[in-house]
mmCIF file of C-alpha atoms in Angstrom:
data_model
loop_
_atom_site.group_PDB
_atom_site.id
_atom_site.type_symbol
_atom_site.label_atom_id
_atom_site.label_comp_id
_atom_site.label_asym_id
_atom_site.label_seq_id
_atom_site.Cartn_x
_atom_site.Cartn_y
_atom_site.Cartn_z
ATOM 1 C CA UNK A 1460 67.059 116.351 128.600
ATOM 2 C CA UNK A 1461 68.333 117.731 131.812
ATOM 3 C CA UNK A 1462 71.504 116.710 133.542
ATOM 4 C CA UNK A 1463 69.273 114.503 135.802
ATOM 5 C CA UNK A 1464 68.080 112.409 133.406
ATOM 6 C CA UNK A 1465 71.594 112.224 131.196
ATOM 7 C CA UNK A 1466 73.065 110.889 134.500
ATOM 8 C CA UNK A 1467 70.094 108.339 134.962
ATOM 9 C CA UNK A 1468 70.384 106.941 131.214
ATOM 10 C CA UNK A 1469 74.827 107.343 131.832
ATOM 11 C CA UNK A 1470 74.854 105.598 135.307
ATOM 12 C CA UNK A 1471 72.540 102.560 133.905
ATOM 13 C CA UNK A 1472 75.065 101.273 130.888
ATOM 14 C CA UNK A 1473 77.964 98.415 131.599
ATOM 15 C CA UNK A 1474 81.222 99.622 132.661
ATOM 16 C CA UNK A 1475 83.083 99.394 129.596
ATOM 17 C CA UNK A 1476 80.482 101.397 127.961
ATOM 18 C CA UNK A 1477 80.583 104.006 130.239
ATOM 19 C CA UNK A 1478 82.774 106.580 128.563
ATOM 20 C CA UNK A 1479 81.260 106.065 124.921
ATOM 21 C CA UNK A 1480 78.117 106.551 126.189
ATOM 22 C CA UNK A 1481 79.299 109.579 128.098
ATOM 23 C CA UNK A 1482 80.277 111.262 124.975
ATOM 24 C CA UNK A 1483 77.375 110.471 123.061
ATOM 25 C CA UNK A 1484 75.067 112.215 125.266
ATOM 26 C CA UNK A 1485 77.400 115.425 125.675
ATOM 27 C CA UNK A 1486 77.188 115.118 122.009
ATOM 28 C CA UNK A 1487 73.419 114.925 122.097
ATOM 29 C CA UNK A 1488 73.112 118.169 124.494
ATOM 30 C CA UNK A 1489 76.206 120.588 122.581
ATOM 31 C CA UNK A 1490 73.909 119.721 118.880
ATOM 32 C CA UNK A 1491 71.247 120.890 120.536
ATOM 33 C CA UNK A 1492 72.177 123.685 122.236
ATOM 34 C CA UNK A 1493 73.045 123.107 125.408
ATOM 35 C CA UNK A 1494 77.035 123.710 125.645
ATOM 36 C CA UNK A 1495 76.824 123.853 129.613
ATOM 37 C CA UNK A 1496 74.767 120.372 129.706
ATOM 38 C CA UNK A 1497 77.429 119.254 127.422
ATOM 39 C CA UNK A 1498 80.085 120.275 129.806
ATOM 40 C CA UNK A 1499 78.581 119.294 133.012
ATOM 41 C CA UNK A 1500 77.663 115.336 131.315
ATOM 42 C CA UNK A 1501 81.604 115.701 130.064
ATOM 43 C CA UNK A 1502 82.211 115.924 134.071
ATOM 44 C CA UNK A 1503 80.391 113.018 135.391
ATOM 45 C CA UNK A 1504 82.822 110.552 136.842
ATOM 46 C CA UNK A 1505 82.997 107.151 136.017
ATOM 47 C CA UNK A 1506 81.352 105.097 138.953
ATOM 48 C CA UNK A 1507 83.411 102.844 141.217
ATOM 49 C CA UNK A 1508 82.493 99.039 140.774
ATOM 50 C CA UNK A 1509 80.706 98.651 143.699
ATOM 51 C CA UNK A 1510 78.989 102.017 143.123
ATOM 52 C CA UNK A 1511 77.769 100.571 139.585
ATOM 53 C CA UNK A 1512 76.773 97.124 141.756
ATOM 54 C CA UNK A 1513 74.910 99.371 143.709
ATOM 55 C CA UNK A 1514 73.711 101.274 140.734
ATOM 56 C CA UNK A 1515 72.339 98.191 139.259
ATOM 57 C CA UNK A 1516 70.216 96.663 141.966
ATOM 58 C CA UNK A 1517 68.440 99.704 142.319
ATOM 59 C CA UNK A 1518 67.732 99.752 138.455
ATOM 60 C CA UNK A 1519 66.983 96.349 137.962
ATOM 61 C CA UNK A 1520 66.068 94.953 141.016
ATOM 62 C CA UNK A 1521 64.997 97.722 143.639
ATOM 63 C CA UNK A 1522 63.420 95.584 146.288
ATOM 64 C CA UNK A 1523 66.865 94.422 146.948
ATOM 65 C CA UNK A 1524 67.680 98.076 147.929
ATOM 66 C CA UNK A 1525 64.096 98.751 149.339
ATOM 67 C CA UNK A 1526 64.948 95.485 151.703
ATOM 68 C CA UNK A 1527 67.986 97.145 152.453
ATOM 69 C CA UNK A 1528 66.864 100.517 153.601
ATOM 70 C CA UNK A 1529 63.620 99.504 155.452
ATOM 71 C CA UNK A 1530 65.731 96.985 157.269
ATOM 72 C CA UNK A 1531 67.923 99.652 158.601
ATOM 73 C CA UNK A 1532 65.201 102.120 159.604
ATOM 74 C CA UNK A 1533 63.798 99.424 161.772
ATOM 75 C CA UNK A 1534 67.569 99.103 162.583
ATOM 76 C CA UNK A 1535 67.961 102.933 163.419
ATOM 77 C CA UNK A 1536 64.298 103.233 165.510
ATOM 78 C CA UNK A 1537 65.025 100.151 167.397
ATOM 79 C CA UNK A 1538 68.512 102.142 168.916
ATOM 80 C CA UNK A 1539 66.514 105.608 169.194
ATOM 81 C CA UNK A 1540 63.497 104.506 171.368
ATOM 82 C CA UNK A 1541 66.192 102.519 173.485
ATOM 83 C CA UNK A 1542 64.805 99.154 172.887
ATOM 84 C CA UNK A 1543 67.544 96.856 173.640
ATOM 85 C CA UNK A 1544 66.080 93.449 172.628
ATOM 86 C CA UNK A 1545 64.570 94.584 169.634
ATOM 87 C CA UNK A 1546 67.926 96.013 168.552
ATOM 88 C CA UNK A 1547 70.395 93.158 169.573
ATOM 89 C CA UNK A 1548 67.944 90.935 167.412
ATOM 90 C CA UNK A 1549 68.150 92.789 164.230
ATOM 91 C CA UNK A 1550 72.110 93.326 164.751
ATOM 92 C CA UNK A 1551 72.014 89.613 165.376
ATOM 93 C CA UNK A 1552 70.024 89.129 161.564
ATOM 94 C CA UNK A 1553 71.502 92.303 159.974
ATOM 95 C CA UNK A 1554 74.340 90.297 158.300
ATOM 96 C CA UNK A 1555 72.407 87.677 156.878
ATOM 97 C CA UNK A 1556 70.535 90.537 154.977
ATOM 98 C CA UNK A 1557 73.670 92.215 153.936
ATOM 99 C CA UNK A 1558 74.958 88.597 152.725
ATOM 100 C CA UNK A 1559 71.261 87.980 150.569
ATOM 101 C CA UNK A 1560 71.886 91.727 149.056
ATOM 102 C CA UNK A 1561 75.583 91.286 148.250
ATOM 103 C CA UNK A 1562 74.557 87.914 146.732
ATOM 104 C CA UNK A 1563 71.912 89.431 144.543
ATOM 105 C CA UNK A 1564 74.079 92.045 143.401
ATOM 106 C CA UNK A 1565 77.034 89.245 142.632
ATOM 107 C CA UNK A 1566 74.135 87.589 140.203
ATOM 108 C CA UNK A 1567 73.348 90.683 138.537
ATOM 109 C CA UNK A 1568 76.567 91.763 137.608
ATOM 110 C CA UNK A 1569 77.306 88.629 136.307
ATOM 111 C CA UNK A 1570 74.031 87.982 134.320
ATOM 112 C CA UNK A 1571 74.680 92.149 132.643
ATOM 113 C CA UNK A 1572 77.964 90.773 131.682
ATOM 114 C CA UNK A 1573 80.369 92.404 134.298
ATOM 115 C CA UNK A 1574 81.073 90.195 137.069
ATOM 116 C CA UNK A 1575 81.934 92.026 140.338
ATOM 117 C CA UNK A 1576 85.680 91.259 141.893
ATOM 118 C CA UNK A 1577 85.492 90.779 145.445
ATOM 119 C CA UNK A 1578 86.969 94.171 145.902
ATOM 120 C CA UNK A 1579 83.890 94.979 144.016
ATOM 121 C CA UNK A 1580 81.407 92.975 146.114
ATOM 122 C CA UNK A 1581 83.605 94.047 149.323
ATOM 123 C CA UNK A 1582 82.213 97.879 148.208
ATOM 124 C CA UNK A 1583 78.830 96.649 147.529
ATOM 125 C CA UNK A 1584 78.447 95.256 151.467
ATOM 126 C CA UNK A 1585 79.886 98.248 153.075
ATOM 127 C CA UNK A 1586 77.891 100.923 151.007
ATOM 128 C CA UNK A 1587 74.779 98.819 152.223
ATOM 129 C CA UNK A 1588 76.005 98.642 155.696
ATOM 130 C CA UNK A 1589 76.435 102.714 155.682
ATOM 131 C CA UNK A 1590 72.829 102.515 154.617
ATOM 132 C CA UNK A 1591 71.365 100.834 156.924
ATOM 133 C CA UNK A 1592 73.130 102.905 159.435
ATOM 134 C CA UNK A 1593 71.997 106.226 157.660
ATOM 135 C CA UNK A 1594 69.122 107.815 156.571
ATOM 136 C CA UNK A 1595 70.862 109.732 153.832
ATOM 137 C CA UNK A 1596 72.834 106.913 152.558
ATOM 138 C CA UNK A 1597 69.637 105.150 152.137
ATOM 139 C CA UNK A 1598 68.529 107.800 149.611
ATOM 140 C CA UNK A 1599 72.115 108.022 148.353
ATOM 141 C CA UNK A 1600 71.966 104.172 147.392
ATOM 142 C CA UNK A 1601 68.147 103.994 145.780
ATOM 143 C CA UNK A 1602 68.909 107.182 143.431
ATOM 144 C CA UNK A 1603 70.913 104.449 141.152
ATOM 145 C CA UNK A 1604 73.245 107.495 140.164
ATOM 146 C CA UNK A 1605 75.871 106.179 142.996
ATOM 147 C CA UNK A 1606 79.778 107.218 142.150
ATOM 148 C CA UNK A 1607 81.477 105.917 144.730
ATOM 149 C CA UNK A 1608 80.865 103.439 147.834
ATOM 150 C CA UNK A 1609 80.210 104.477 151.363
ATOM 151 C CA UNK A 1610 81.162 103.888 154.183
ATOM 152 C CA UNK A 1611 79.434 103.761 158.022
ATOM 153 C CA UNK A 1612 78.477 100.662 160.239
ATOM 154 C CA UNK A 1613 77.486 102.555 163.300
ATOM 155 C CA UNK A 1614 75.175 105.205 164.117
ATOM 156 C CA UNK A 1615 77.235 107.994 162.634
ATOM 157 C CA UNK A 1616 76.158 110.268 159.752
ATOM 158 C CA UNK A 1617 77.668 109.001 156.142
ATOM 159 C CA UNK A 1618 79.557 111.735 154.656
ATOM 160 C CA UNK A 1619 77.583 111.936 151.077
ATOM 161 C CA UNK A 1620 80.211 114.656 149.797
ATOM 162 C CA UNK A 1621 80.268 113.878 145.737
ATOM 163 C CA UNK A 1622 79.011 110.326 146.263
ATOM 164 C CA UNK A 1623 75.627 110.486 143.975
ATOM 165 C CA UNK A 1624 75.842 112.199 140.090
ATOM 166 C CA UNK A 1625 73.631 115.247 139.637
ATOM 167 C CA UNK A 1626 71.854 115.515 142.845
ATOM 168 C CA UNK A 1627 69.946 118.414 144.909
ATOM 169 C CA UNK A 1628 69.219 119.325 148.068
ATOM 170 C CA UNK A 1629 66.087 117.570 148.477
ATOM 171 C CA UNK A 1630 66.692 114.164 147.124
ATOM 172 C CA UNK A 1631 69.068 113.212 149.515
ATOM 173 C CA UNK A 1632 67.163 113.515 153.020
ATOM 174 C CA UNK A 1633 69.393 113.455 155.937
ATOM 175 C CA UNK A 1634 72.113 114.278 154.908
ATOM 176 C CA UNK A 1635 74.618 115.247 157.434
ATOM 177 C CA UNK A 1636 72.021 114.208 160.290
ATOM 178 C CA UNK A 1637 73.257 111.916 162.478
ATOM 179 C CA UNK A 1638 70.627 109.663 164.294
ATOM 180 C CA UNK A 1639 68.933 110.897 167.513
ATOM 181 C CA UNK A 1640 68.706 108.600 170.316
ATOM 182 C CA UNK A 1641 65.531 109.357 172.219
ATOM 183 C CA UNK A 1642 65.615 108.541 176.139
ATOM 184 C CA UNK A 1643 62.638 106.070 177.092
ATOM 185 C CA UNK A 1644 59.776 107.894 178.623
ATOM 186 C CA UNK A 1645 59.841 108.862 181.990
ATOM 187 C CA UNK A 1646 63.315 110.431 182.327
ATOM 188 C CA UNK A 1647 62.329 113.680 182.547
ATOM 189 C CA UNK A 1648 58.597 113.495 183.680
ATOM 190 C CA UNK A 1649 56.882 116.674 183.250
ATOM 191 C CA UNK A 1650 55.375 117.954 186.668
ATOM 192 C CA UNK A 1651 53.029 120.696 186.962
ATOM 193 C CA UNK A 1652 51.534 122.209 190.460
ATOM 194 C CA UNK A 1653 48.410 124.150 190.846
ATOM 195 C CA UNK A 1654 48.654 127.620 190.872
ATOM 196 C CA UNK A 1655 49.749 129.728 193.595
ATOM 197 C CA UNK A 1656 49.904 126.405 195.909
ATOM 198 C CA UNK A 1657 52.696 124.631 197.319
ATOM 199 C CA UNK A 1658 52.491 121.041 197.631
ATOM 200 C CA UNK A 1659 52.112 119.083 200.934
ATOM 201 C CA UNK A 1660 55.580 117.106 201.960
ATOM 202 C CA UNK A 1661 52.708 113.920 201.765
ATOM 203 C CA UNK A 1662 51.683 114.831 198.177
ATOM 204 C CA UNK A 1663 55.222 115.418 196.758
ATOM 205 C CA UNK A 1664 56.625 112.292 197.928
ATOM 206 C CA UNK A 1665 54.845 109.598 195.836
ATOM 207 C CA UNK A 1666 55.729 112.170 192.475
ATOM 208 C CA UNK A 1667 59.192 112.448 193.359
ATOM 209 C CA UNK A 1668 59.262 108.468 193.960
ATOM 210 C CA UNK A 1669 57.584 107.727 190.853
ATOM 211 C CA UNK A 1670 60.044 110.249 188.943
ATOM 212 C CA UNK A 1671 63.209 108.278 190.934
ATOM 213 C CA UNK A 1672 61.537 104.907 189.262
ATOM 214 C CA UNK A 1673 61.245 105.848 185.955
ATOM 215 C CA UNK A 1674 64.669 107.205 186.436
ATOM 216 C CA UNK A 1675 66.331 104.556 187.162
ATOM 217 C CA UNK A 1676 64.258 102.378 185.220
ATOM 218 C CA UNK A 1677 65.665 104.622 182.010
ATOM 219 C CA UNK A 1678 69.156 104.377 183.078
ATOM 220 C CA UNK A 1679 68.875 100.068 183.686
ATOM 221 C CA UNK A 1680 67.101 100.591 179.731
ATOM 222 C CA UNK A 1681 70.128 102.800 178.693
ATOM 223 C CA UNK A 1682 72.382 100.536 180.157
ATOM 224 C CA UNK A 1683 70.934 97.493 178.630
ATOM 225 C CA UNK A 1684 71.051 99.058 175.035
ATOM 226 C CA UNK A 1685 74.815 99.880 175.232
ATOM 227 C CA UNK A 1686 75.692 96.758 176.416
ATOM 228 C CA UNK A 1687 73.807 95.199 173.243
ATOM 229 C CA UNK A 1688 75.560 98.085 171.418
ATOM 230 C CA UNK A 1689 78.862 96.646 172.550
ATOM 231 C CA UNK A 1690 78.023 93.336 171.711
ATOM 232 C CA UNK A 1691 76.851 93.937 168.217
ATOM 233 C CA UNK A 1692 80.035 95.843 167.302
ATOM 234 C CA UNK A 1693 82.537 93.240 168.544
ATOM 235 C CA UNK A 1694 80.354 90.506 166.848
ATOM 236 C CA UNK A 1695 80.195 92.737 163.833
ATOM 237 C CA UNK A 1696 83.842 92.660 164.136
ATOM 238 C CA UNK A 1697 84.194 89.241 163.962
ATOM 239 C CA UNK A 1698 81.754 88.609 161.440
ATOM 240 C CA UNK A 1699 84.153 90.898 159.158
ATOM 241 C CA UNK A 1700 86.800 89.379 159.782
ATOM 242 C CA UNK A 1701 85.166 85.679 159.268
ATOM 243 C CA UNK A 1702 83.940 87.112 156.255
ATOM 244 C CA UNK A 1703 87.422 88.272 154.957
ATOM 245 C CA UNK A 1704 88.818 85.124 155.728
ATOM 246 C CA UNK A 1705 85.799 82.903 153.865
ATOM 247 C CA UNK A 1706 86.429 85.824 150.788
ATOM 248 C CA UNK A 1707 89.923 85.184 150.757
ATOM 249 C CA UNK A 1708 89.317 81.247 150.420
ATOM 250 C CA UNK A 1709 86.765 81.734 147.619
ATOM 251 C CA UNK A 1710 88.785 83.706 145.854
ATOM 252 C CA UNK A 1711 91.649 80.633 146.235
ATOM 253 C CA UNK A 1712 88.775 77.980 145.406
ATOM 254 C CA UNK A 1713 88.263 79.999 142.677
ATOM 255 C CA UNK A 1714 91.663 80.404 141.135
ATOM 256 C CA UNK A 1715 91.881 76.729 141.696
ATOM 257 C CA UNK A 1716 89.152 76.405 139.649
ATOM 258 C CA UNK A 1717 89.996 78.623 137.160
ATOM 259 C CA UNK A 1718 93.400 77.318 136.675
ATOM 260 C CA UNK A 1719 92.079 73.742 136.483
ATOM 261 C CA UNK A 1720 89.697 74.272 133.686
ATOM 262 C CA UNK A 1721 92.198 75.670 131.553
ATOM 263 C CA UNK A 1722 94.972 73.054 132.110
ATOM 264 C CA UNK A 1723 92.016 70.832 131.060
ATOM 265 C CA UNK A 1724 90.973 72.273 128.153
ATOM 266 C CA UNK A 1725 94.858 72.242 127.304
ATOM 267 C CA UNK A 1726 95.160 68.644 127.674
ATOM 268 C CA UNK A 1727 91.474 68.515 125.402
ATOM 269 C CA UNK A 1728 93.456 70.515 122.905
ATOM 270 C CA UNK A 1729 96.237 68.120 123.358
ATOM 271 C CA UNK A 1730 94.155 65.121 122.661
ATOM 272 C CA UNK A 1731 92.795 66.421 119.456
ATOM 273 C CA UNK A 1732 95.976 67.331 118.160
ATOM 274 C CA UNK A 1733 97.873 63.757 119.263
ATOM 275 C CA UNK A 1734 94.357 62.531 117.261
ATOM 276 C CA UNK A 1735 95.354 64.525 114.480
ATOM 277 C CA UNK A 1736 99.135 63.680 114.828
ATOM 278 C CA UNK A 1737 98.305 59.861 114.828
ATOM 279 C CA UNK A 1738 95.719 59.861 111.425
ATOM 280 C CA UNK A 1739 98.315 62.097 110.242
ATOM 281 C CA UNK A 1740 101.191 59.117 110.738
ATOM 282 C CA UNK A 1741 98.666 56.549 109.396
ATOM 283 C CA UNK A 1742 98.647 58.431 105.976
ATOM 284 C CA UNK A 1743 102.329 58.464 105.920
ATOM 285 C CA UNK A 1744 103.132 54.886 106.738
ATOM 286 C CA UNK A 1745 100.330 54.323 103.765
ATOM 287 C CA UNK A 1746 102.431 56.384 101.566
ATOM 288 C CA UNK A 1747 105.013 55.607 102.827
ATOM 289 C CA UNK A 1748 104.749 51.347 101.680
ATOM 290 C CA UNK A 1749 103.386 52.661 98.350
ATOM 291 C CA UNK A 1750 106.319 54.727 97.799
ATOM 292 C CA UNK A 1751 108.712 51.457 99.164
ATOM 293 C CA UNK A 1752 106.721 49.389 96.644
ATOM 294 C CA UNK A 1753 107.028 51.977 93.634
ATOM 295 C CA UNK A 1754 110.656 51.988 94.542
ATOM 296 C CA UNK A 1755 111.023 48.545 94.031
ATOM 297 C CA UNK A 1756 109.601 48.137 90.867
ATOM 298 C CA UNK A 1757 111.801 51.333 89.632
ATOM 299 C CA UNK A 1758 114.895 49.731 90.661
ATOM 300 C CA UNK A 1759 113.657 46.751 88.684
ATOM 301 C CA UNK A 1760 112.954 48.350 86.160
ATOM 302 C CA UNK A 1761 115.778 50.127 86.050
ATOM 303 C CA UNK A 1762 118.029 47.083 86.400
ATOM 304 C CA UNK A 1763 116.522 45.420 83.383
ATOM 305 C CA UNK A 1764 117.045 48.485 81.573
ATOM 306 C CA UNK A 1765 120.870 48.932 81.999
ATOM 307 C CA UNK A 1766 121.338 45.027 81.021
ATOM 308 C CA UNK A 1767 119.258 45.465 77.969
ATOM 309 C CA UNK A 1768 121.503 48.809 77.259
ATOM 310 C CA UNK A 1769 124.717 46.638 78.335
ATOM 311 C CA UNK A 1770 123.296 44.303 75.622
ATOM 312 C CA UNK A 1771 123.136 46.729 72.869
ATOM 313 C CA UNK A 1772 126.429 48.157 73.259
ATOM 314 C CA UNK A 1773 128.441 44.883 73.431
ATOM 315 C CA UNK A 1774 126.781 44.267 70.186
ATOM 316 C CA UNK A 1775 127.991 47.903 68.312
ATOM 317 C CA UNK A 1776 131.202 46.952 69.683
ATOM 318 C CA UNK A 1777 131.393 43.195 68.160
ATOM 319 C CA UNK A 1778 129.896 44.662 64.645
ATOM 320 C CA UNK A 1779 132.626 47.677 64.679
#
């Protein structure tokens, strides 16, 4: 066992289990041998909740992530060959794909046992929003050894800095890279002369008019793309902010919800006891005649007893 796979086996258990388990494999590595191991699985942090969200999609359901990431590379290719349609249609679908990811990693959590908070789920959409912006995020996220969330909804690099347990060099691609944009063709046409000849004013012109075309076709492209880049970011702006506003009234409905169900399973509680109460009363109004009934005949009893006592003495008294 290597520090690689202790990390893989730590970053895979529930929350709450996370610090047991921890100890059990430094454990593991110090009885057999390897005090450093031991030390460095002692070190591992304990993953954020979105992290773990993360975490677990790529575990147990890695086509989620796979979506994710080859979503964003069309995404990222889309802005670097300058193709403006292409990319103001995917930033027009790219939240419905963060909102089916988020979803499936809400369902997870919940089925494993530890349902995600929607700071939690919050964490989950903007680590998958840095990668679809981000090549190395896109690694980061599929490793399933995630610490902490990321962050990045343009085209800027993620900053990866201690975000993935008991990585290397090479796993994480790109990191640090941010994402070339690659003029269209034709901006800088390549011209070559013939040797040792000048060119005619008649040949040169039709080059140096098909160079001015291209040229300006490039900058009407470039235009084009950074006016869909401006309308993607203040749509992605107000999707946020929709979005923050529809998690905020969830979280209300939910409360709601919550609170209901227990004030009715207080007033189901109630009704068994008031049940309980009432066969309880029942029994003591039953008793309670008897006992009336025994009384009676006591007193009775008891009355016939002095008299017959009352007897007996005016008797000892009339023979003394």
């Amino acid at each position: 066992m290597d520090l690689r796979d202790a990390a893989q086996q730590l970053y895979a258990v529930l929350p709450r289990e996370f610090t047991a388990e921890r100890t059990a494999l430094a454990r593991q590595a110090k009885e057999a041998g390897g005090k450093d191991l031991a030390k460095e699985i002692g070190s591992l942090p304990k993953p954020t909740a979105g992290a773990w969200g993360i975490n677990m999609l790529a575990i147990h359901q890695p086509e989620v992530i796979d979506g994710v990431v080859r979503f964003g590379a069309s995404l990222r290719a889309a802005q670097e060959e300058g193709d403006a349609e292409a990319f103001r249609e995917l930033g027009q679908q790219r939240q419905g794909q963060l909102s089916l990811a988020v979803q499936a990693a809400k369902e997870l959590a919940s089925r494993l046992g530890a349902p995600l908070s929607a700071a939690g789920a919050a964490d989950v959409e903007q680590t998958l929003r840095a990668a679809m912006a981000d090549a190395g995020a896109a690694a980061a996220v599929a490793t399933g050894r995630l610490v902490r969330g990321l962050s990045g909804s343009g085209f800027e690099s993620v900053d990866l800095t201690d975000a993935v347990a008991a990585t290397n060099p090479d796993e994480i691609a790109g990191v640090g890279e941010a994402p070339k944009v690659k003029l269209p063709a034709g901006t800088k046409p390549a011209r070559q002369g013939k040797k040792h000849q000048e060119p005619q004013p008649k040949e040169k012109a039709p080059e140096e008019a098909a160079t001015s075309l291209a040229e300006r076709r490039a900058q009407k492209r470039q235009a084009a793309l950074e006016e869909a880049r401006t309308e993607f970011e203040a749509a992605e702006q107000e999707a946020l902010e929709a979005e923050n506003a529809a998690s905020k009234a969830w979280d209300a409905v939910n409360e709601f919800a919550d609170r209901r169900s227990e004030v009715e399973a207080q007033i189901a509680d109630a009704k068994k006891r008031l049940a309980s109460l009432e066969a309880e009363l029942i029994g003591i109004t039953r008793d309670a005649e008897a006992a009336e009934s025994h009384k009676k005949l006591a007193v009775r009893a008891a009355a016939q007893q002095r008299r017959a006592a009352d007897q007996a003495r005016r008797r000892v008294e009339r023979l003394a």
